[in-house]
mmCIF file of C-alpha atoms in Angstrom:
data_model
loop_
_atom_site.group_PDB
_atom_site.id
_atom_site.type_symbol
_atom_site.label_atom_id
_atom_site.label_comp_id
_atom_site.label_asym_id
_atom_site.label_seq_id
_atom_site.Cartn_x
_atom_site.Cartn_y
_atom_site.Cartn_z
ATOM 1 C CA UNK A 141 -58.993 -10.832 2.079
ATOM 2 C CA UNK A 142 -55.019 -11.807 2.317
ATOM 3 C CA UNK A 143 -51.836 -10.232 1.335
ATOM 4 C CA UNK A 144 -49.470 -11.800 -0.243
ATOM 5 C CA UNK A 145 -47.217 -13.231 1.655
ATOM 6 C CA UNK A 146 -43.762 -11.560 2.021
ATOM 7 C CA UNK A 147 -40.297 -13.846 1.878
ATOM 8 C CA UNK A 148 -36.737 -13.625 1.863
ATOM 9 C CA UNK A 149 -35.914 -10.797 -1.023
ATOM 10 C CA UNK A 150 -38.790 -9.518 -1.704
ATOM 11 C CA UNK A 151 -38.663 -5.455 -2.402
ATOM 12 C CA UNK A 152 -39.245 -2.629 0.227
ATOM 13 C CA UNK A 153 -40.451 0.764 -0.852
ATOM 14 C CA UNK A 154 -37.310 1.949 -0.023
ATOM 15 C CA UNK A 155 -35.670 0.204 -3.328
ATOM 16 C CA UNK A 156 -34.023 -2.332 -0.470
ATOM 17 C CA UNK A 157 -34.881 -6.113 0.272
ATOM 18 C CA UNK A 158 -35.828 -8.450 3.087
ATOM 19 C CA UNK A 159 -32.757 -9.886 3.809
ATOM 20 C CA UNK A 160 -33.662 -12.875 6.352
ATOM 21 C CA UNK A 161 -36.357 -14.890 6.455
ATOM 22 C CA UNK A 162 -37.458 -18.554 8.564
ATOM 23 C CA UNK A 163 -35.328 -20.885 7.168
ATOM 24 C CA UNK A 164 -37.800 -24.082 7.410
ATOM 25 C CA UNK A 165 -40.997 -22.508 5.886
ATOM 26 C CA UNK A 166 -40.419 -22.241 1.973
ATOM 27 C CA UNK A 167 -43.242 -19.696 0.147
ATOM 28 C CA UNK A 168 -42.658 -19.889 -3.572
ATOM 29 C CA UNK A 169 -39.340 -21.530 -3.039
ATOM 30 C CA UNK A 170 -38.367 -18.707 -0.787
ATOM 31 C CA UNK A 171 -38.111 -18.826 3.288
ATOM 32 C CA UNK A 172 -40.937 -16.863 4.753
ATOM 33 C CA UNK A 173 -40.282 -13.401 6.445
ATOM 34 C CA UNK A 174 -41.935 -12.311 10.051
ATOM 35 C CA UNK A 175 -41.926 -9.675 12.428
ATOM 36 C CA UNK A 176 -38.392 -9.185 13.626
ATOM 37 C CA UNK A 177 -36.732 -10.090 9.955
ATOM 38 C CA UNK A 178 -33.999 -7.530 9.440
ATOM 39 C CA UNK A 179 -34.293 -5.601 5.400
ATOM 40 C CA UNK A 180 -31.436 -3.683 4.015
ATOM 41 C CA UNK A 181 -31.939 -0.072 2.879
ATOM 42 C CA UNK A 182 -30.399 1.434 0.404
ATOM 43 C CA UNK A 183 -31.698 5.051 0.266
ATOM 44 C CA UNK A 184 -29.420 7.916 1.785
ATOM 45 C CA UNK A 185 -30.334 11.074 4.271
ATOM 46 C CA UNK A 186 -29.530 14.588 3.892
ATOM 47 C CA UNK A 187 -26.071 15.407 4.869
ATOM 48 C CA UNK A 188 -22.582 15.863 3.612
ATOM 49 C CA UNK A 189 -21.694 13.011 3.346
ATOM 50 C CA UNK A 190 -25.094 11.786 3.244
ATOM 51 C CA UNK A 191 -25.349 9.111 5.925
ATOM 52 C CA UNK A 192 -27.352 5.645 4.569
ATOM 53 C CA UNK A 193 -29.929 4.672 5.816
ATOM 54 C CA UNK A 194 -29.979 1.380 8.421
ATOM 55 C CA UNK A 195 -32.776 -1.154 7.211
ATOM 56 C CA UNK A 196 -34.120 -2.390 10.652
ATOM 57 C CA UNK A 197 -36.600 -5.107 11.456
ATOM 58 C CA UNK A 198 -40.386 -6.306 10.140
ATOM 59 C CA UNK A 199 -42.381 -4.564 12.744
ATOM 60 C CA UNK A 200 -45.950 -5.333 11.637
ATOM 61 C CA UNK A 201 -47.156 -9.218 10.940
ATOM 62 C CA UNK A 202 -50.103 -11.123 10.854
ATOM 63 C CA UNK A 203 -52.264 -11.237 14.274
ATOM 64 C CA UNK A 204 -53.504 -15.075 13.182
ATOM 65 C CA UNK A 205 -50.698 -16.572 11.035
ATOM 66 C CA UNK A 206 -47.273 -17.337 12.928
ATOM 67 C CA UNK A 207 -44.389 -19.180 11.322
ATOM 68 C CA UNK A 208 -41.705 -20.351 13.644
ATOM 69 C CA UNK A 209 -43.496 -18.512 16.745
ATOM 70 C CA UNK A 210 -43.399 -14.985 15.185
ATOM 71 C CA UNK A 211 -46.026 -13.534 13.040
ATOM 72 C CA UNK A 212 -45.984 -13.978 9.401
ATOM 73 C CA UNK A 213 -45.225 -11.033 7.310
ATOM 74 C CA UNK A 214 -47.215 -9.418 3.881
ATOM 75 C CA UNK A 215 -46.918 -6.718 1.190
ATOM 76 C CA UNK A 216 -48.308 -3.566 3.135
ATOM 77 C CA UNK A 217 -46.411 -4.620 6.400
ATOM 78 C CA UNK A 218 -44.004 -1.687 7.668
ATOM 79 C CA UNK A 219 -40.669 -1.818 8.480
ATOM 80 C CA UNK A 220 -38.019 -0.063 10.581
ATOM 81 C CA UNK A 221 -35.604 2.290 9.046
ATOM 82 C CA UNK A 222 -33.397 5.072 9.686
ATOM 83 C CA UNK A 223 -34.971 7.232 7.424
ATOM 84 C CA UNK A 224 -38.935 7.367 6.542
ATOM 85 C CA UNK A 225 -40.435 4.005 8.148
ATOM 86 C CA UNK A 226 -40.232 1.463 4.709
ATOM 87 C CA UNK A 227 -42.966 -0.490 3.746
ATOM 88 C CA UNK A 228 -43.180 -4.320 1.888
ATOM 89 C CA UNK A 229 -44.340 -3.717 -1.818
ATOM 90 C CA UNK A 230 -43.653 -7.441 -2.906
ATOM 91 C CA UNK A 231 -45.130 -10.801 -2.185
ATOM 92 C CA UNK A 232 -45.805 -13.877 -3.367
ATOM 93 C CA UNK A 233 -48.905 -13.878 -5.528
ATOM 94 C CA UNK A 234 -50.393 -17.325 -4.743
ATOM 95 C CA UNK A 235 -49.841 -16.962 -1.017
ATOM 96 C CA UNK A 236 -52.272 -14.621 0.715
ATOM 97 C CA UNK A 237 -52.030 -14.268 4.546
ATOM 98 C CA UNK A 238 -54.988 -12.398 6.349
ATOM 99 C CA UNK A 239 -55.344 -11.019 9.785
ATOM 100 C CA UNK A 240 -58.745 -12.590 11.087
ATOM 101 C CA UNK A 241 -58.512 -12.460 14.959
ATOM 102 C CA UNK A 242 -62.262 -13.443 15.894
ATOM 103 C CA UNK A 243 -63.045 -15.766 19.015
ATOM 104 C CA UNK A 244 -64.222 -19.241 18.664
ATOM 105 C CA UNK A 245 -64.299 -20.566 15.020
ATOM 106 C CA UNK A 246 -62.664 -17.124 13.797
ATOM 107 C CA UNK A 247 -60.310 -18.651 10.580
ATOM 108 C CA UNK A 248 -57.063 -17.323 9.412
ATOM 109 C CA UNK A 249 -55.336 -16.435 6.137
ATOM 110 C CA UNK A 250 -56.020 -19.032 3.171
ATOM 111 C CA UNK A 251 -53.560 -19.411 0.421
ATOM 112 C CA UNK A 252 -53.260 -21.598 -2.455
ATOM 113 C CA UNK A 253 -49.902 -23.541 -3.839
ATOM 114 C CA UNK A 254 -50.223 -26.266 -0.744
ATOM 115 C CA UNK A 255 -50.109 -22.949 1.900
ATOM 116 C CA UNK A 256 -52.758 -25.129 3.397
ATOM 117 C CA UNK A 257 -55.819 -23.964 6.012
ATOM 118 C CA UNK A 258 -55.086 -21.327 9.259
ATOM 119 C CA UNK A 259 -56.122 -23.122 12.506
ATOM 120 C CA UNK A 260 -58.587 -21.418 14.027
ATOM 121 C CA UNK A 261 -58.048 -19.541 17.022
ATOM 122 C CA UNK A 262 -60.282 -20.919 19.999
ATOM 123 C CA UNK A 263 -60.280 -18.098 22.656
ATOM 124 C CA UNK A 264 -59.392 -20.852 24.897
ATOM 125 C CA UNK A 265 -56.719 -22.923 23.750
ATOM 126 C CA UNK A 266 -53.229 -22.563 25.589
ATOM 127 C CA UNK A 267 -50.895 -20.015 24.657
ATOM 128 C CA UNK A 268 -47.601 -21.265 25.500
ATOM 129 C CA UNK A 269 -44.477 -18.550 25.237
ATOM 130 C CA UNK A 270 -41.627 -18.701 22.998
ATOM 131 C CA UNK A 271 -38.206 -17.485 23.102
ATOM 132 C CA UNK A 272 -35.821 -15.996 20.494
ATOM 133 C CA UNK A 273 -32.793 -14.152 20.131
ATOM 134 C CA UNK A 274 -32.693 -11.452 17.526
ATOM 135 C CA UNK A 275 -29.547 -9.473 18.175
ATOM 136 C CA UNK A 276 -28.145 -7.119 15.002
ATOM 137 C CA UNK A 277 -24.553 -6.510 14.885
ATOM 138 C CA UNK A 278 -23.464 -3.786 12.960
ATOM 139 C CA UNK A 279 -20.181 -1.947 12.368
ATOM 140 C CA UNK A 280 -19.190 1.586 13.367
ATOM 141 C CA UNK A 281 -21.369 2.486 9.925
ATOM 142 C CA UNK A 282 -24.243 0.748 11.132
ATOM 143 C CA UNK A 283 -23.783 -1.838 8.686
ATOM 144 C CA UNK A 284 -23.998 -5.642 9.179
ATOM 145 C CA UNK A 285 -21.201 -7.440 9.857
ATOM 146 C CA UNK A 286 -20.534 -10.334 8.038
ATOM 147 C CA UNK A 287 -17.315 -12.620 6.947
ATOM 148 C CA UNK A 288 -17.109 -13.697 11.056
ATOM 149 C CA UNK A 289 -18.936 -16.109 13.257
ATOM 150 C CA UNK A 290 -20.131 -15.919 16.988
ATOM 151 C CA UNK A 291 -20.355 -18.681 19.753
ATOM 152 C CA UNK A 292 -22.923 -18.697 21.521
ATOM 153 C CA UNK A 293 -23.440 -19.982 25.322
ATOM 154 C CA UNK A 294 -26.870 -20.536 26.328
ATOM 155 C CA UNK A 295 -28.108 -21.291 30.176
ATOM 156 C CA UNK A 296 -27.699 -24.423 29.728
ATOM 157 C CA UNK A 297 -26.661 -27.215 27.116
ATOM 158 C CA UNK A 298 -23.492 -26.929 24.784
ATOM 159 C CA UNK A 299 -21.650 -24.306 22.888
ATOM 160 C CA UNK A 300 -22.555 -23.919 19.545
ATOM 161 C CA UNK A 301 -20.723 -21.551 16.677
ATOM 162 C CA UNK A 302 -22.222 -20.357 13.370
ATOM 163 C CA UNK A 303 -21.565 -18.518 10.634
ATOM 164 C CA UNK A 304 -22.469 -14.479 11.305
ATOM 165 C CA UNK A 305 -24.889 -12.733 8.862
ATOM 166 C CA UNK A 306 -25.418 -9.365 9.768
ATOM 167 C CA UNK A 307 -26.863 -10.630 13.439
ATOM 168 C CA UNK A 308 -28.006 -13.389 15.975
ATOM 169 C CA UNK A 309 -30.948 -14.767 14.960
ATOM 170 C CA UNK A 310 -32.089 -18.372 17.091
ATOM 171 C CA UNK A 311 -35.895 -19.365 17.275
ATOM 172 C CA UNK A 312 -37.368 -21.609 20.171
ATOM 173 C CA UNK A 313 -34.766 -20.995 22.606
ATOM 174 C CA UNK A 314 -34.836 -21.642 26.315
ATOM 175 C CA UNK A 315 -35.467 -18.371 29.019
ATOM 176 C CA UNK A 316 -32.337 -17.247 30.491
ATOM 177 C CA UNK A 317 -29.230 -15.311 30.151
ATOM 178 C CA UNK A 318 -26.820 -16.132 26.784
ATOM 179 C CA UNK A 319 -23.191 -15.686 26.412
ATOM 180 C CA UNK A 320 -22.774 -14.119 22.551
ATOM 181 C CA UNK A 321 -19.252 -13.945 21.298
ATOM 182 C CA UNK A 322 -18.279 -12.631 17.985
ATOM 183 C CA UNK A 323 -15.265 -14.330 16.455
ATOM 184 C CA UNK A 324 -13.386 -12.771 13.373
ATOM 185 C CA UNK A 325 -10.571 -11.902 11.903
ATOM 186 C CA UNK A 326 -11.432 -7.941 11.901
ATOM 187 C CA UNK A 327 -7.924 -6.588 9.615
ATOM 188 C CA UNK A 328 -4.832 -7.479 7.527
ATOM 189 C CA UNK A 329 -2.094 -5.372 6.944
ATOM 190 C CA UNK A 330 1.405 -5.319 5.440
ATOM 191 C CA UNK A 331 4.216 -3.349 7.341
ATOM 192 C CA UNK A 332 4.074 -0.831 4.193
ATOM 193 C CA UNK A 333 2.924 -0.671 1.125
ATOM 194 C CA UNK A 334 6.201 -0.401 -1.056
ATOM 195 C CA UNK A 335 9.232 -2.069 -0.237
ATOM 196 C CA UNK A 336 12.835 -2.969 -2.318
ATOM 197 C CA UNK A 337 13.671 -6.299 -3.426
ATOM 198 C CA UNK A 338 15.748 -7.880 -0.742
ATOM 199 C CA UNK A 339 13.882 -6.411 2.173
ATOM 200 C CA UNK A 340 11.693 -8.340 4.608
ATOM 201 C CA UNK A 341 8.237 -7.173 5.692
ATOM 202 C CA UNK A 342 5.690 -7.993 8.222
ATOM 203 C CA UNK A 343 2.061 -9.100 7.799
ATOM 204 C CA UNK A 344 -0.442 -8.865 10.515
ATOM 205 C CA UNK A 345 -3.627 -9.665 11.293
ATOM 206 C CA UNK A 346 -5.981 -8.503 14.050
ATOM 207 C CA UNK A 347 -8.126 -10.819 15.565
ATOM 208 C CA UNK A 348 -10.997 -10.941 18.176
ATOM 209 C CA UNK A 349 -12.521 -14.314 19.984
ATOM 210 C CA UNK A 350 -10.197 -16.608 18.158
ATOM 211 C CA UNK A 351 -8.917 -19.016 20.952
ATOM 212 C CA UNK A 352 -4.815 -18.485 21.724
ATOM 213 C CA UNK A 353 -2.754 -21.180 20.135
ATOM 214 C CA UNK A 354 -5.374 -22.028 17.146
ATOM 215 C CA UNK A 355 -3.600 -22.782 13.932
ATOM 216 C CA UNK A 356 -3.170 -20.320 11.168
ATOM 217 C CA UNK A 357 -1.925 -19.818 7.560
ATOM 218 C CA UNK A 358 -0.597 -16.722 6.016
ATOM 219 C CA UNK A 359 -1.223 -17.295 1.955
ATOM 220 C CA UNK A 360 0.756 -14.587 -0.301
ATOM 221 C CA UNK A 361 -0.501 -14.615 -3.165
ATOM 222 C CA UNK A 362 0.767 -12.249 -6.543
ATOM 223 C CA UNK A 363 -1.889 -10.066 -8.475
ATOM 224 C CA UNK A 364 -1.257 -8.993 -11.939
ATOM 225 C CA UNK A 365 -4.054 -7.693 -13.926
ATOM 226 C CA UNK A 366 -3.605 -9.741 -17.220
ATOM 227 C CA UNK A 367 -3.541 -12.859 -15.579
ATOM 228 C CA UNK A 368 -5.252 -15.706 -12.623
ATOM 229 C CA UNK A 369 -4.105 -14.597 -9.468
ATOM 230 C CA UNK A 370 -1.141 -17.083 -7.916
ATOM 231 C CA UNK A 371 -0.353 -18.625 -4.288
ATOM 232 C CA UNK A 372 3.605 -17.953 -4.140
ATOM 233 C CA UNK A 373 3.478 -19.081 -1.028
ATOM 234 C CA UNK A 374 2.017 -20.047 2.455
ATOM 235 C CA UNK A 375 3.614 -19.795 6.299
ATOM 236 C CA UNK A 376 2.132 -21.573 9.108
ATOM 237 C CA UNK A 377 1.832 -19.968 12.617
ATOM 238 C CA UNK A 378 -0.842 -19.582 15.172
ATOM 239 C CA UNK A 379 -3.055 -17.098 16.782
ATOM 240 C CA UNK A 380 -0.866 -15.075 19.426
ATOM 241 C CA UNK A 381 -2.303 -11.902 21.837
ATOM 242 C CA UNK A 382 -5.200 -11.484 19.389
ATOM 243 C CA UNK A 383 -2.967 -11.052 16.012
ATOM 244 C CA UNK A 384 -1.676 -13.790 13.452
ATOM 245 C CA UNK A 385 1.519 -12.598 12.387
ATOM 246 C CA UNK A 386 4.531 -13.394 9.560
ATOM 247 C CA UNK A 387 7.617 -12.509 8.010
ATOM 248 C CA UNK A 388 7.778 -12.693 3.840
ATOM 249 C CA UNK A 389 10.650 -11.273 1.615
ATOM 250 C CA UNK A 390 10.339 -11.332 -2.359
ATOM 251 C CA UNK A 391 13.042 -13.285 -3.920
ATOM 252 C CA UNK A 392 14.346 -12.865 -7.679
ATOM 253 C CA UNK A 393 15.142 -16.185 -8.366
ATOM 254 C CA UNK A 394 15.213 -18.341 -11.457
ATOM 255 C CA UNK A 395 11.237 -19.631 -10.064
ATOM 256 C CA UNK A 396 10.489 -15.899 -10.456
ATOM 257 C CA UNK A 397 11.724 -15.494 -13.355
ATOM 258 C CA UNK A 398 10.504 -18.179 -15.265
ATOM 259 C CA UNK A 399 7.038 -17.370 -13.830
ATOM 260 C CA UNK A 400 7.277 -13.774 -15.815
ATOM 261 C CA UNK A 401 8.951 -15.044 -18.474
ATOM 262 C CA UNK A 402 6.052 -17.583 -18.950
ATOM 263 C CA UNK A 403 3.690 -14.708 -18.471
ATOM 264 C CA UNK A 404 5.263 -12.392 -21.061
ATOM 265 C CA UNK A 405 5.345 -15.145 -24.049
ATOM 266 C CA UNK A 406 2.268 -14.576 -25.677
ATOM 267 C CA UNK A 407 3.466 -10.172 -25.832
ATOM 268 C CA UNK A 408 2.055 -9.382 -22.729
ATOM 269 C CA UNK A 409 3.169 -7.631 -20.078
ATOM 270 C CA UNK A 410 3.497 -7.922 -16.355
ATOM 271 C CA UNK A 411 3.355 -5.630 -13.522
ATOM 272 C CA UNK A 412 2.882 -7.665 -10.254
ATOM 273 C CA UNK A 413 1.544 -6.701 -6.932
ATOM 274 C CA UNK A 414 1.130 -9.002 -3.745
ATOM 275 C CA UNK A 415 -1.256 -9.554 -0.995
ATOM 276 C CA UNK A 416 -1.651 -12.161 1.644
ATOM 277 C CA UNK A 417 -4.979 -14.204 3.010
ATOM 278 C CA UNK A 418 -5.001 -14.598 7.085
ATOM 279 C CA UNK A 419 -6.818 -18.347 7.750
ATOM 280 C CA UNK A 420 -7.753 -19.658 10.258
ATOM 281 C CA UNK A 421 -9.914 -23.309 10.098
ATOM 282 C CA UNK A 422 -13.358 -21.106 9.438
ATOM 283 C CA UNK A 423 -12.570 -17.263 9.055
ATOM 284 C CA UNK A 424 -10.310 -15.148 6.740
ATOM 285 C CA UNK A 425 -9.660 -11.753 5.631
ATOM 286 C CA UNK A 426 -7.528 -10.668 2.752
ATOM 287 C CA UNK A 427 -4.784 -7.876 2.915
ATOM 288 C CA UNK A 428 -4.112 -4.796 0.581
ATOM 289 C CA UNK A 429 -1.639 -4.827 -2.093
ATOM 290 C CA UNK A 430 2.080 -4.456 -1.758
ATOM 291 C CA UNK A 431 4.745 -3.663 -4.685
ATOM 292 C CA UNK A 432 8.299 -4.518 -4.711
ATOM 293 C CA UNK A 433 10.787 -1.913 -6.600
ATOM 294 C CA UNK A 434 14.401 -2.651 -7.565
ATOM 295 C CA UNK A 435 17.018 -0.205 -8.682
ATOM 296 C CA UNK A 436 18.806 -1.761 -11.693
ATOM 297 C CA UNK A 437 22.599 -0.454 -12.087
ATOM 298 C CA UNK A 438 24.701 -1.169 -15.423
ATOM 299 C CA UNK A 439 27.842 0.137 -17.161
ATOM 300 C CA UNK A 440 28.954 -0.147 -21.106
ATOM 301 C CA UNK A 441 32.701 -0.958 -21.714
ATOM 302 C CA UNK A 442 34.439 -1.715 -25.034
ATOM 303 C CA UNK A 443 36.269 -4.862 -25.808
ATOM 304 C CA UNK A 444 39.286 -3.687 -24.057
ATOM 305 C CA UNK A 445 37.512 -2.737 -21.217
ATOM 306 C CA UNK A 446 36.960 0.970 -21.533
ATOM 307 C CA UNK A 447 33.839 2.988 -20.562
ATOM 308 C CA UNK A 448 31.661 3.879 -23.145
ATOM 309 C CA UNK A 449 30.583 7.174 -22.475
ATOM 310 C CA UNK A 450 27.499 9.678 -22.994
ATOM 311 C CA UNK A 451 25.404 7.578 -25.271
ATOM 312 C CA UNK A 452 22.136 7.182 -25.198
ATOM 313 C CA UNK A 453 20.069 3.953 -23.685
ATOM 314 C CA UNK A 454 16.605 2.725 -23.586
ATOM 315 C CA UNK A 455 15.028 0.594 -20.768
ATOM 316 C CA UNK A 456 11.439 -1.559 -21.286
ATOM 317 C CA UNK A 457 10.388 -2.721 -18.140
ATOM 318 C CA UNK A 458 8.123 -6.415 -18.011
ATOM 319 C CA UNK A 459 5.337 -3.604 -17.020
ATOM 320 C CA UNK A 460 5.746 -2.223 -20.469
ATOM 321 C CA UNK A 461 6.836 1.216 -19.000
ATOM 322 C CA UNK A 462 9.512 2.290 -21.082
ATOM 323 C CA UNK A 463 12.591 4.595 -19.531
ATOM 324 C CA UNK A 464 15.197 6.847 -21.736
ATOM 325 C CA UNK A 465 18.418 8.550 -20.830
ATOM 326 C CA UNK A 466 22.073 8.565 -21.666
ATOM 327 C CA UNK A 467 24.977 6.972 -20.053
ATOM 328 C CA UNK A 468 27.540 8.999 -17.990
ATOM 329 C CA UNK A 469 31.039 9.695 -18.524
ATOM 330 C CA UNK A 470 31.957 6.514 -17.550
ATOM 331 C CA UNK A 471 29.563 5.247 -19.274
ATOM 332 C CA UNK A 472 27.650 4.535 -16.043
ATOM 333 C CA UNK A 473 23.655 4.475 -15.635
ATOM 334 C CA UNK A 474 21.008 3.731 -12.688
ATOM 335 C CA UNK A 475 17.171 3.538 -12.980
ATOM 336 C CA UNK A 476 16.001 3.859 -9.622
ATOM 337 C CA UNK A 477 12.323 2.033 -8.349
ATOM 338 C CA UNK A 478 11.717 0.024 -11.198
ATOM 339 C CA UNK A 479 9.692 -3.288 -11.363
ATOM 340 C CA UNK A 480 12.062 -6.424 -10.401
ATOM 341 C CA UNK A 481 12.674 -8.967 -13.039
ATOM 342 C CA UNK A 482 13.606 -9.391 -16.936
ATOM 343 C CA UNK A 483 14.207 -6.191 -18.670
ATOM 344 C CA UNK A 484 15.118 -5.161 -22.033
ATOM 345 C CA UNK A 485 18.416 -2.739 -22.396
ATOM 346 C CA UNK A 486 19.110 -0.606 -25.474
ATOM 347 C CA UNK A 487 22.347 1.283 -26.080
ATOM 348 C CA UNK A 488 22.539 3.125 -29.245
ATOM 349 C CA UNK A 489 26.008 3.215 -29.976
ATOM 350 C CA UNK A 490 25.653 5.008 -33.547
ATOM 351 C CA UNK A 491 24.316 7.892 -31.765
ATOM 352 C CA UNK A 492 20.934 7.772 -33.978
ATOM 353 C CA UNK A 493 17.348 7.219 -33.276
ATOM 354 C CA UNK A 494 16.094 3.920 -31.511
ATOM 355 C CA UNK A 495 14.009 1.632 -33.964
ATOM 356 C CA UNK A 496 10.269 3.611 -33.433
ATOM 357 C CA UNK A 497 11.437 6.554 -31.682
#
């Protein structure tokens, strides 16, 4: 009798998944899985840390059944993994797939929901030999790469590029020697991760196959946790020596300001950080956040122009941070590394309490 047949998603023992599967065969809505279908893993070995475990490949199929030249995977087939070899526990009930490998009129798997009839295997029909790539890339974790794309150059024929999903996976391919390369943008990073208003700082990103000369856009956008995330702006360059780079320098100007001010209506408050997008036409990576500070300086004089000295002053920040300290003797006062923007100053003059202290 058949198993049922496994598919894209369907559990490992392991508490993982199959995580590829033959794109043109559909079981249950699903694309089938074979023998060379990478799984993921999510179980962990011994160790401090505990390194994960790497879900590798389908290695077990059916002898009779083959879908897109490899052999058709079912609940019971093993797996590779880094850790105890995994087994499929899932399948699709109305599927089953068996393993008949007689001579002559031997019969395959049966299954029902229009799976259709296995051909029989004549011990002397032609077996003709397909090719296939199936090439994992992982990172220095062992974990799939994704978020890049590779172009690949076979022996003969065109280029082609595609998206990259964790590996290199190309069915009914010619014999011969291919040309693989990965294309990505593989970091982006400010210059620092603090910097005062009115200073300029650099954003680059690291790239690896991306032609020289291929257009680029640096987005910056702002990040504040009550509210949508905002494009302030964008800066178009190119790919140079394997890096996209950019200059960008916050400016406090009345669009700033009426961006918080609209932001801090309904009571809110705002506390702002930025980060940029590297683009280029298919691939992008997103940078880590920067924060602007600002030192705000002020000094209280009377209506004839003399200091006011040694009394007491509040500060609320847009952040809703909220700073206390008295003036000097001439009636001087700096908060140092505060948030840039609209801020609310309170001088008690009376020498009392403020309102809610």
């Amino acid at each position: 009798m058949g198993q049922p047949a496994a598919r894209m998603l369907d559990q490992t023992a392991h508490g993982g998944m199959i995580m590829v599967g033959f794109p043109l065969v559909l079981i249950g809505g699903m694309p089938a899985a074979r023998v060379g279908d990478f799984h993921m893993c999510p179980m962990l070995n011994p160790g401090v840390p505990p390194p994960p475990h790497v879900g590798g490949p389908i290695t077990k199929g059916s002898a009779s059944v083959m879908i897109g030249g490899m052999p058709a995977a079912r609940m019971g087939d093993m797996l590779t993994c880094a850790g105890p070899p995994d087994t499929i526990v899932k399948g699709c009930p109305t599927v089953l797939i068996g393993d008949s490998m007689s001579g002559g009129a031997g019969a395959g798997g049966s299954g029902g929901e229009k799976s259709g009839k296995a051909a029989p295997v004549s011990s002397k029909e032609t077996v003709v030999e397909e090719h296939y790539l199936n090439v994992a890339v992982v990172d220095s974790g062992g974990f799939p790469i994704t978020g890049a794309e590779y172009e690949l150059t076979p022996p003969s024929g065109p280029k082609s590029v595609s998206p990259l999903m964790g590996g290199v996976k190309e069915a009914n391919v010619d014999s011969g020697s291919y040309d693989i390369e990965i294309r990505a943008i593989t970091s982006a990073k400010w210059s620092k991760k603090t910097a005062k208003v009115g200073e300029k700082v650099q954003m680059t990103a690291e790239t690896t196959g991306v032609p020289a000369g291929e257009k680029a856009t640096l987005e910056i956008h702002v990040k504040d946790s009550a509210f949508p995330d905002a494009v302030l702006k964008t800066i178009e360059t190119k790919v140079q020596g394997d890096k996209i780079e950019g200059e960008w320098e916050l400016v406090v100007d009345k669009g700033f300001l009426k961006l918080q001010e609209q932001k801090l209506k309904g009571g809110g408050f705002s506390a702002p950080a930025y980060y940029f997008v590297a683009k280029t036409s298919t691939l992008s990576q997103r940078s880590g956040l920067l924060e602007y500070k600002d030192d705000i300086e002020f000094k209280l004089k009377d209506k004839d122009g003399n200091p006011i000295a040694d009394k007491k002053y509040r500060i609320i920040l847009p952040s809703g941070e909220v700073k206390e300290d008295k003036l000097d003797g001439s009636g001087y006062a700096k908060a140092a590394d505060v948030a840039p923007g609209k801020l609310k100053i309170s001088i008690n003059v009376r020498d009392d309490k403020f309102p809610g202290a």
